[in-house]
Amino acid sequence: MLKMFFYLQMEDEVQRGGGDHGAGSSRGAGILVEEAQFLHNAKSMGMTFWINLGGLAGEAEFDKVDTYLRQIINKELSVKEGGQMISQFKKERMVQKHLVSAAGLQNWDEFKAEFTPYWSSQEKIESLIGCLPSTQGGARRGGEAGLEDDEPTHETNVPMFPRWKIVKGSMNDMKDVPRLPFTGTIIDCNYALDKEKTPDAMTKEEVQPFLESFNAKTTAPAWTVAIFCGFVQQNDFLEVIDNYCSGRAERFFWHKQNVNMNPNKTVRYNDVECGVLGYHVKSDAQGESSKKPEWMFNFDFGEGERVSRASLLRGFPVVHPMFKRDGKVVNNHQKPQALLMELIQCHMLGDTPGKKDENGHPLNWILDACCGVGSTSMAAMRCGMNAIGFDHDQYMVSSAQQRLINFDAEPDQHAELKPKSKSEPTAKGKEAATAESEEEDLDEDEADENDE
């Protein structure tokens, strides 16, 4: 009955030349949505659009969509073209919402008054659309199931053949690391809990020499450094990186979803971890290369300090334990591939993302410092970049090499989050089951002897 009411009212409006749904109306778009769905089955323009707008839906938004839907109904636009235009409009409003929230303001008008026109320009908003988090499944994707062009994501699916190399080295000894165009480095250091339990934890005195060595090793005009660290280390690392890098250093946090809290070790088993990001443009860069690279989103390190909070990392499920080799497992503190890939894709792609040489090799490199089992190197290769890792422990070097040799067989960012099936017992489970079976056989033999 309600749909019929909308249809009859819309038909009457069309016959009267559009009715009163002009610039001051806030209900015309809603009626037009119903009409578009009724006549054209335009699911891409359903109520999903209004839900995703959140608190930004207002008169201007209704009027804009009203215009697009009228063009579709009047056959001036196809359903696909109109759906794409509305989808683009929705994404622009989502970017505005993130910027307003990051700046700690109430609305978009306050944001434009607070910051220079650069941050509110249409070009800047369109460049940030690719940074919006993508949602798998659900109403947001289902509402656009009819469109051929999916939403842009950070994923870089290119037919490349990334190269990799794992060498033995340390933060103070990088002589075996070749000089290459590194656009970023990720350090997953030993967290400092207390001096007795973590004597090998990374200190601020080690960060400065590493940054100097890395700057000498890379031929790229600009680069990014990311350090995962403990909360007690964060301020020290922030101070060092902020003093060395030409751009401001920023803290970031990520939420470890599905983590089991241990009350006896609440510091180590916290469900939130932190890190520090730093951006640097070389002082000897000349001409165009001295400008802030596009892949840094032209980050203004002065007035954009608050805006950078918009890139705080969201929650990522922890990695479930799985066997690697020699009975060793990847523990729950291993950084998820999705987290590492987001860091690389947002901050370390370089000036030429997706480009390759005549042999199909990517042009840019990622340095996996303190590589451990090579998770950062694997994430870099999945992003279509080359990777070089180093570790002072020869066993870790061998483990990382083994994983990268079997790269295609290793679980990806989705598979690593799924625990082993109960129907597939692990190696330890098989040994325990065999031992238990043998004990039961011995008990049965003893019982038979006693009966005799």
Coordinates of C-alpha atoms in Angstrom, one line a residue:
M1 CA 0.0 0.0 0.0
L2 CA 2.8 2.4 0.9
K3 CA 4.6 1.6 -2.4
M4 CA 1.4 2.2 -4.3
F5 CA 1.0 5.6 -2.5
F6 CA 4.5 6.6 -3.5
Y7 CA 3.8 5.5 -7.1
L8 CA 0.6 7.4 -7.4
Q9 CA 2.0 10.5 -5.8
M10 CA 5.1 10.3 -8.1
E11 CA 2.9 9.9 -11.1
D12 CA 0.8 12.9 -10.1
E13 CA 4.0 14.9 -9.5
V14 CA 5.4 14.0 -12.9
Q15 CA 2.1 15.0 -14.6
R16 CA 2.2 18.4 -12.7
G17 CA 5.8 19.0 -13.9
G18 CA 7.8 17.9 -10.8
G19 CA 5.6 19.2 -8.0
D20 CA 7.3 21.0 -5.0
H21 CA 10.4 18.8 -4.9
G22 CA 12.7 21.7 -5.6
A23 CA 15.8 23.0 -3.8
G24 CA 14.0 23.3 -0.5
S25 CA 12.4 19.8 -0.3
S26 CA 13.8 17.0 1.8
R27 CA 11.5 14.2 0.7
G28 CA 11.6 14.2 -3.0
A29 CA 14.7 12.0 -3.2
G30 CA 13.0 9.4 -1.0
I31 CA 10.0 9.2 -3.3
L32 CA 12.2 9.0 -6.3
V33 CA 14.2 6.2 -4.8
E34 CA 11.0 4.2 -4.4
E35 CA 9.9 5.1 -8.0
A36 CA 13.3 4.2 -9.4
Q37 CA 13.2 0.8 -7.7
F38 CA 9.7 0.2 -8.8
L39 CA 10.3 1.0 -12.5
H40 CA 14.0 0.2 -13.0
N41 CA 14.9 -2.2 -10.1
A42 CA 17.7 0.2 -9.3
K43 CA 18.9 -1.5 -6.2
S44 CA 22.2 0.4 -6.3
M45 CA 20.3 3.5 -5.2
G46 CA 18.4 2.0 -2.3
M47 CA 18.5 2.9 1.4
T48 CA 22.1 1.7 1.7
F49 CA 23.0 5.1 0.4
W50 CA 21.3 6.9 3.3
I51 CA 22.7 4.5 5.9
N52 CA 26.3 5.1 4.7
L53 CA 25.9 8.8 4.8
G54 CA 25.4 8.7 8.5
G55 CA 25.1 12.2 10.1
L56 CA 26.0 14.0 6.8
A57 CA 22.6 13.4 5.2
G58 CA 21.0 16.9 4.8
E59 CA 19.1 19.1 2.4
A60 CA 22.0 19.3 -0.1
E61 CA 22.4 15.5 -0.2
F62 CA 18.7 14.9 -0.8
D63 CA 18.6 17.5 -3.6
K64 CA 21.7 16.1 -5.3
V65 CA 20.4 12.6 -5.4
D66 CA 17.0 13.9 -6.4
T67 CA 18.6 15.4 -9.5
Y68 CA 20.4 12.1 -10.5
L69 CA 17.3 10.0 -10.0
R70 CA 15.1 12.4 -12.0
Q71 CA 17.6 12.0 -14.9
I72 CA 17.4 8.2 -14.6
I73 CA 13.5 8.2 -14.6
N74 CA 13.5 10.6 -17.6
K75 CA 15.9 8.3 -19.5
E76 CA 18.6 11.0 -19.5
L77 CA 20.9 8.6 -17.7
S78 CA 21.1 4.9 -17.7
V79 CA 20.6 3.0 -14.4
K80 CA 24.3 2.0 -14.4
E81 CA 25.5 5.6 -15.1
G82 CA 23.3 7.1 -12.5
G83 CA 24.2 4.4 -10.0
Q84 CA 27.9 5.1 -10.5
M85 CA 27.4 8.9 -10.1
I86 CA 25.5 8.3 -6.8
S87 CA 28.1 5.9 -5.6
Q88 CA 30.8 8.5 -6.3
F89 CA 28.8 11.1 -4.5
K90 CA 28.4 8.8 -1.5
K91 CA 32.2 8.2 -1.3
E92 CA 32.9 11.9 -1.5
R93 CA 30.6 12.5 1.5
M94 CA 32.3 9.6 3.4
V95 CA 35.7 11.3 2.9
Q96 CA 34.3 14.5 4.2
K97 CA 32.9 12.7 7.2
H98 CA 36.3 11.2 8.0
L99 CA 38.1 14.5 7.6
V100 CA 35.5 16.3 9.9
S101 CA 35.8 13.6 12.5
A102 CA 39.7 13.6 12.4
A103 CA 39.8 17.4 12.8
G104 CA 37.5 17.2 15.8
L105 CA 34.9 19.5 14.3
Q106 CA 31.1 19.4 13.9
N107 CA 30.4 19.8 10.2
W108 CA 32.0 20.4 6.8
D109 CA 31.5 24.2 6.9
E110 CA 33.6 24.4 10.1
F111 CA 36.3 22.2 8.4
K112 CA 36.5 24.5 5.4
A113 CA 36.8 27.5 7.7
E114 CA 39.5 25.9 9.8
F115 CA 41.8 24.6 7.1
T116 CA 43.1 26.0 3.8
P117 CA 41.1 25.4 0.5
Y118 CA 43.6 22.7 -0.4
W119 CA 42.1 20.2 2.1
S120 CA 38.5 20.8 1.0
S121 CA 39.2 20.9 -2.7
Q122 CA 37.4 18.5 -5.0
E123 CA 40.7 17.1 -6.3
K124 CA 41.9 16.3 -2.7
I125 CA 38.6 14.6 -1.8
E126 CA 38.7 12.4 -5.0
S127 CA 42.3 11.5 -4.2
L128 CA 41.3 10.3 -0.8
I129 CA 38.5 8.1 -2.0
G130 CA 40.9 5.2 -2.5
C131 CA 41.8 5.3 1.2
L132 CA 38.2 4.5 2.4
P133 CA 38.1 1.1 4.1
S134 CA 36.3 -1.5 2.0
T135 CA 33.6 -3.7 3.6
Q136 CA 33.3 -7.3 2.4
G137 CA 29.7 -8.4 2.0
G138 CA 26.8 -6.8 3.9
A139 CA 24.4 -4.1 2.8
R140 CA 27.1 -1.8 1.5
R141 CA 28.3 -4.3 -1.1
G142 CA 25.0 -5.9 -1.7
G143 CA 23.4 -2.6 -2.5
E144 CA 25.7 -2.2 -5.5
A145 CA 25.7 -5.8 -6.6
G146 CA 24.3 -4.9 -10.0
L147 CA 27.2 -2.6 -10.9
E148 CA 30.1 -3.9 -13.0
D149 CA 32.6 -1.5 -11.6
D150 CA 33.3 -2.4 -8.0
E151 CA 34.4 0.2 -5.4
P152 CA 38.1 1.1 -5.5
T153 CA 40.2 -0.6 -2.8
H154 CA 43.8 -0.7 -1.7
E155 CA 44.3 -4.0 -3.4
T156 CA 46.9 -4.0 -6.1
N157 CA 46.2 -6.9 -8.5
V158 CA 48.9 -6.6 -11.1
P159 CA 50.6 -9.4 -13.1
M160 CA 54.0 -9.0 -11.5
F161 CA 56.9 -11.2 -10.4
P162 CA 58.1 -9.6 -7.2
R163 CA 61.7 -10.3 -6.1
W164 CA 62.8 -11.0 -2.6
K165 CA 66.0 -11.7 -0.6
I166 CA 66.6 -12.5 3.1
V167 CA 70.0 -11.8 4.5
K168 CA 71.6 -11.9 7.9
G169 CA 72.1 -8.5 9.5
S170 CA 71.0 -6.3 12.3
M171 CA 69.9 -2.7 12.9
N172 CA 73.5 -1.7 13.4
D173 CA 74.9 -3.9 10.6
M174 CA 73.3 -3.5 7.2
K175 CA 76.3 -4.1 5.0
D176 CA 74.6 -7.0 3.2
V177 CA 71.6 -5.0 2.3
P178 CA 72.0 -3.6 -1.3
R179 CA 71.3 0.0 -2.2
L180 CA 67.9 0.1 -3.9
P181 CA 64.8 2.4 -4.3
F182 CA 63.2 1.5 -0.9
T183 CA 60.0 3.5 -0.5
G184 CA 59.4 2.2 3.0
T185 CA 60.6 0.0 5.9
I186 CA 58.6 -1.7 8.6
I187 CA 60.2 -2.7 11.9
D188 CA 58.5 -5.1 14.3
C189 CA 60.9 -4.7 17.2
N190 CA 61.1 -6.4 20.6
Y191 CA 58.6 -4.7 22.9
A192 CA 59.8 -3.2 26.1
L193 CA 57.8 -4.6 29.0
D194 CA 60.3 -4.1 31.8
K195 CA 64.1 -4.3 32.0
E196 CA 64.2 -7.7 33.6
K197 CA 61.9 -9.5 31.2
T198 CA 62.9 -7.8 28.0
P199 CA 66.6 -6.9 28.1
D200 CA 66.8 -7.1 24.3
A201 CA 64.1 -4.6 23.7
M202 CA 64.8 -1.9 21.1
T203 CA 65.9 1.5 22.5
K204 CA 65.8 5.0 21.1
E205 CA 69.6 5.0 20.7
E206 CA 69.3 2.3 18.1
V207 CA 66.6 4.1 16.0
Q208 CA 68.7 7.2 14.9
P209 CA 71.6 5.1 13.4
F210 CA 69.1 2.9 11.6
L211 CA 67.3 5.8 10.1
E212 CA 70.7 7.2 8.9
S213 CA 71.7 3.9 7.4
F214 CA 68.3 3.4 5.7
N215 CA 68.4 6.8 4.2
A216 CA 71.8 6.0 2.8
K217 CA 70.7 2.7 1.4
T218 CA 67.6 3.9 -0.4
T219 CA 67.8 5.8 -3.8
A220 CA 64.1 6.9 -3.6
P221 CA 63.6 10.6 -3.1
A222 CA 61.1 10.0 -0.2
W223 CA 60.4 7.2 2.1
T224 CA 58.3 6.1 5.1
V225 CA 59.2 4.3 8.3
A226 CA 56.8 2.3 10.5
I227 CA 57.8 0.9 13.8
F228 CA 55.6 -1.5 15.9
C229 CA 56.6 -1.0 19.5
G230 CA 55.4 -1.1 23.1
F231 CA 53.5 1.8 24.7
V232 CA 56.6 2.6 26.9
Q233 CA 58.7 2.9 23.8
Q234 CA 56.3 5.0 21.7
N235 CA 57.2 8.4 23.0
D236 CA 61.0 7.8 22.7
F237 CA 60.6 6.5 19.1
L238 CA 58.3 9.4 18.2
E239 CA 60.9 11.9 19.5
V240 CA 63.7 10.4 17.4
I241 CA 61.7 10.0 14.2
D242 CA 60.2 13.5 14.5
N243 CA 63.6 15.0 14.9
Y244 CA 65.2 13.1 12.0
C245 CA 62.4 13.0 9.4
S246 CA 61.5 16.1 7.4
G247 CA 57.8 15.3 7.9
R248 CA 56.1 15.0 11.3
A249 CA 56.0 11.7 13.0
E250 CA 52.6 10.3 13.9
R251 CA 51.4 7.6 16.3
F252 CA 49.1 4.8 15.1
F253 CA 47.1 2.1 16.9
W254 CA 45.5 -1.1 15.8
H255 CA 42.9 -3.2 17.6
K256 CA 43.6 -6.9 17.9
Q257 CA 40.3 -8.5 17.4
N258 CA 39.5 -12.0 18.9
V259 CA 42.5 -11.9 21.2
N260 CA 42.4 -13.9 24.4
M261 CA 43.3 -11.6 27.3
N262 CA 45.7 -13.1 29.9
P263 CA 45.1 -11.4 33.3
N264 CA 48.6 -12.4 34.4
K265 CA 50.3 -10.8 31.5
T266 CA 47.9 -7.9 30.7
V267 CA 50.7 -5.7 29.2
R268 CA 51.9 -8.3 26.7
Y269 CA 48.5 -9.6 25.8
N270 CA 46.8 -6.3 25.4
D271 CA 44.1 -6.1 22.7
V272 CA 45.5 -2.8 21.4
E273 CA 49.0 -2.3 20.0
C274 CA 50.7 0.9 18.9
G275 CA 53.4 2.1 16.6
V276 CA 55.0 5.2 15.0
L277 CA 55.0 6.4 11.4
G278 CA 57.5 8.9 10.0
Y279 CA 57.7 10.5 6.5
H280 CA 61.0 11.8 5.1
V281 CA 61.9 13.6 1.9
K282 CA 65.6 13.7 1.1
S283 CA 67.3 17.1 1.4
D284 CA 69.4 16.5 -1.8
A285 CA 66.3 15.9 -3.9
Q286 CA 66.2 18.3 -6.8
G287 CA 63.4 19.6 -9.0
E288 CA 60.1 17.6 -9.2
S289 CA 61.5 14.9 -6.9
S290 CA 61.8 17.4 -4.0
K291 CA 58.0 17.9 -3.9
K292 CA 55.9 15.8 -1.5
P293 CA 55.0 12.6 -3.4
E294 CA 51.4 11.9 -4.4
W295 CA 51.5 8.6 -2.6
M296 CA 52.0 10.5 0.7
F297 CA 48.6 12.2 -0.2
N298 CA 50.5 15.5 -0.3
F299 CA 50.5 15.3 3.4
D300 CA 50.9 18.9 4.8
F301 CA 53.0 18.2 7.9
G302 CA 52.1 21.6 9.4
E303 CA 48.3 22.2 9.4
G304 CA 47.5 18.6 8.5
E305 CA 48.7 17.2 11.8
R306 CA 45.1 16.7 13.1
V307 CA 43.9 15.5 9.7
S308 CA 46.4 12.6 9.8
R309 CA 44.3 11.0 12.6
A310 CA 41.9 10.0 9.8
S311 CA 44.3 7.2 8.8
L312 CA 44.3 5.5 12.2
L313 CA 44.2 1.8 11.6
R314 CA 41.0 -0.1 12.4
G315 CA 40.7 -3.5 14.0
F316 CA 42.2 -6.6 12.5
P317 CA 41.6 -10.2 13.7
V318 CA 44.7 -11.8 15.2
V319 CA 46.5 -14.6 13.4
H320 CA 45.5 -18.1 14.6
P321 CA 48.4 -20.5 15.4
M322 CA 49.4 -22.7 12.5
F323 CA 52.3 -25.0 11.8
K324 CA 55.2 -23.6 9.7
R325 CA 57.9 -26.2 9.9
D326 CA 59.9 -28.2 12.5
G327 CA 56.9 -28.2 14.9
K328 CA 57.1 -24.3 15.2
V329 CA 53.9 -22.2 15.0
V330 CA 53.1 -18.6 14.1
N331 CA 52.0 -17.1 17.4
N332 CA 49.1 -14.8 18.1
H333 CA 51.4 -11.8 18.2
Q334 CA 52.4 -12.2 14.6
K335 CA 51.2 -9.1 12.7
P336 CA 48.3 -10.0 10.4
Q337 CA 48.9 -9.7 6.6
A338 CA 45.9 -7.4 6.2
L339 CA 47.4 -5.0 8.7
L340 CA 50.8 -5.0 7.0
M341 CA 49.3 -4.7 3.6
E342 CA 47.2 -1.6 4.6
L343 CA 50.3 0.1 6.0
I344 CA 52.2 -0.6 2.7
Q345 CA 49.4 0.4 0.4
C346 CA 48.5 3.6 2.3
H347 CA 52.0 4.9 2.9
M348 CA 54.7 3.0 1.0
L349 CA 53.6 2.4 -2.6
G350 CA 56.0 5.0 -4.0
D351 CA 55.7 7.3 -7.1
T352 CA 55.2 4.4 -9.5
P353 CA 52.7 1.9 -8.0
G354 CA 51.9 -1.0 -10.3
K355 CA 54.7 -0.2 -12.8
K356 CA 57.3 -2.9 -13.7
D357 CA 60.4 -3.4 -15.8
E358 CA 60.7 -5.4 -19.0
N359 CA 61.0 -8.6 -16.9
G360 CA 57.9 -8.0 -15.0
H361 CA 59.6 -7.0 -11.8
P362 CA 58.2 -4.2 -9.7
L363 CA 60.3 -1.0 -9.5
N364 CA 60.0 -0.2 -5.8
W365 CA 61.2 -2.1 -2.7
I366 CA 60.2 -2.6 0.9
L367 CA 62.8 -3.2 3.7
D368 CA 61.7 -5.8 6.2
A369 CA 63.8 -4.9 9.2
C370 CA 64.1 -7.6 12.0
C371 CA 62.1 -9.8 9.6
G372 CA 61.5 -12.8 11.9
V373 CA 59.5 -15.2 9.7
G374 CA 59.1 -12.7 6.9
S375 CA 55.5 -11.6 7.3
T376 CA 56.2 -8.1 6.1
S377 CA 58.1 -9.4 3.1
M378 CA 55.1 -11.6 2.2
A379 CA 52.7 -8.6 2.6
A380 CA 54.9 -6.5 0.3
M381 CA 54.9 -9.2 -2.4
R382 CA 51.1 -9.4 -2.1
C383 CA 51.0 -5.6 -2.7
G384 CA 53.1 -6.0 -5.9
M385 CA 56.4 -4.8 -4.5
N386 CA 59.9 -6.3 -4.0
A387 CA 61.1 -7.1 -0.6
I388 CA 64.4 -7.5 1.3
G389 CA 64.5 -8.7 4.9
F390 CA 67.2 -9.1 7.4
D391 CA 67.5 -10.6 10.9
H392 CA 70.4 -11.3 13.2
D393 CA 69.1 -14.9 14.0
Q394 CA 70.1 -17.4 11.4
Y395 CA 67.2 -19.6 12.3
M396 CA 64.8 -16.8 11.6
V397 CA 66.6 -16.1 8.3
S398 CA 66.1 -19.8 7.3
S399 CA 62.4 -19.7 8.4
A400 CA 61.7 -16.6 6.4
Q401 CA 63.4 -18.0 3.3
Q402 CA 61.4 -21.2 3.6
R403 CA 58.1 -19.3 3.8
L404 CA 59.0 -17.1 0.8
I405 CA 60.1 -20.1 -1.3
N406 CA 56.7 -21.6 -0.7
F407 CA 55.0 -18.2 -1.1
D408 CA 52.1 -19.5 -3.3
A409 CA 51.3 -22.2 -0.7
E410 CA 51.3 -19.9 2.3
P411 CA 48.0 -18.8 3.7
D412 CA 46.9 -15.3 2.6
Q413 CA 45.4 -12.5 4.7
H414 CA 42.1 -14.4 4.9
A415 CA 43.2 -18.0 5.3
E416 CA 45.6 -17.2 8.2
L417 CA 42.7 -16.0 10.3
K418 CA 40.9 -19.4 10.1
P419 CA 41.9 -22.0 12.7
K420 CA 42.6 -25.5 11.6
S421 CA 39.6 -27.8 11.1
K422 CA 38.8 -30.1 14.0
S423 CA 38.7 -33.0 11.5
E424 CA 42.4 -32.3 10.6
P425 CA 44.5 -33.0 13.7
T426 CA 47.8 -31.3 14.0
A427 CA 51.1 -33.2 14.2
K428 CA 51.2 -33.0 17.9
G429 CA 47.6 -34.1 18.1
K430 CA 48.4 -37.2 15.9
E431 CA 51.3 -38.1 18.2
A432 CA 49.2 -37.7 21.3
A433 CA 46.4 -39.8 19.8
T434 CA 48.9 -42.6 18.8
A435 CA 50.4 -42.6 22.3
E436 CA 47.0 -42.8 23.9
S437 CA 46.0 -45.7 21.6
E438 CA 49.1 -47.6 22.5
E439 CA 48.4 -47.1 26.2
E440 CA 44.9 -48.4 25.8
D441 CA 46.2 -51.5 24.0
L442 CA 48.6 -52.2 26.9
D443 CA 45.8 -51.8 29.4
E444 CA 43.7 -54.3 27.5
D445 CA 46.5 -56.8 27.4
E446 CA 47.1 -56.5 31.1
A447 CA 43.4 -57.0 31.8
D448 CA 43.4 -60.1 29.7
E449 CA 46.3 -61.6 31.6
N450 CA 44.7 -60.9 34.9
D451 CA 41.5 -62.6 33.8
E452 CA 43.5 -65.7 32.8

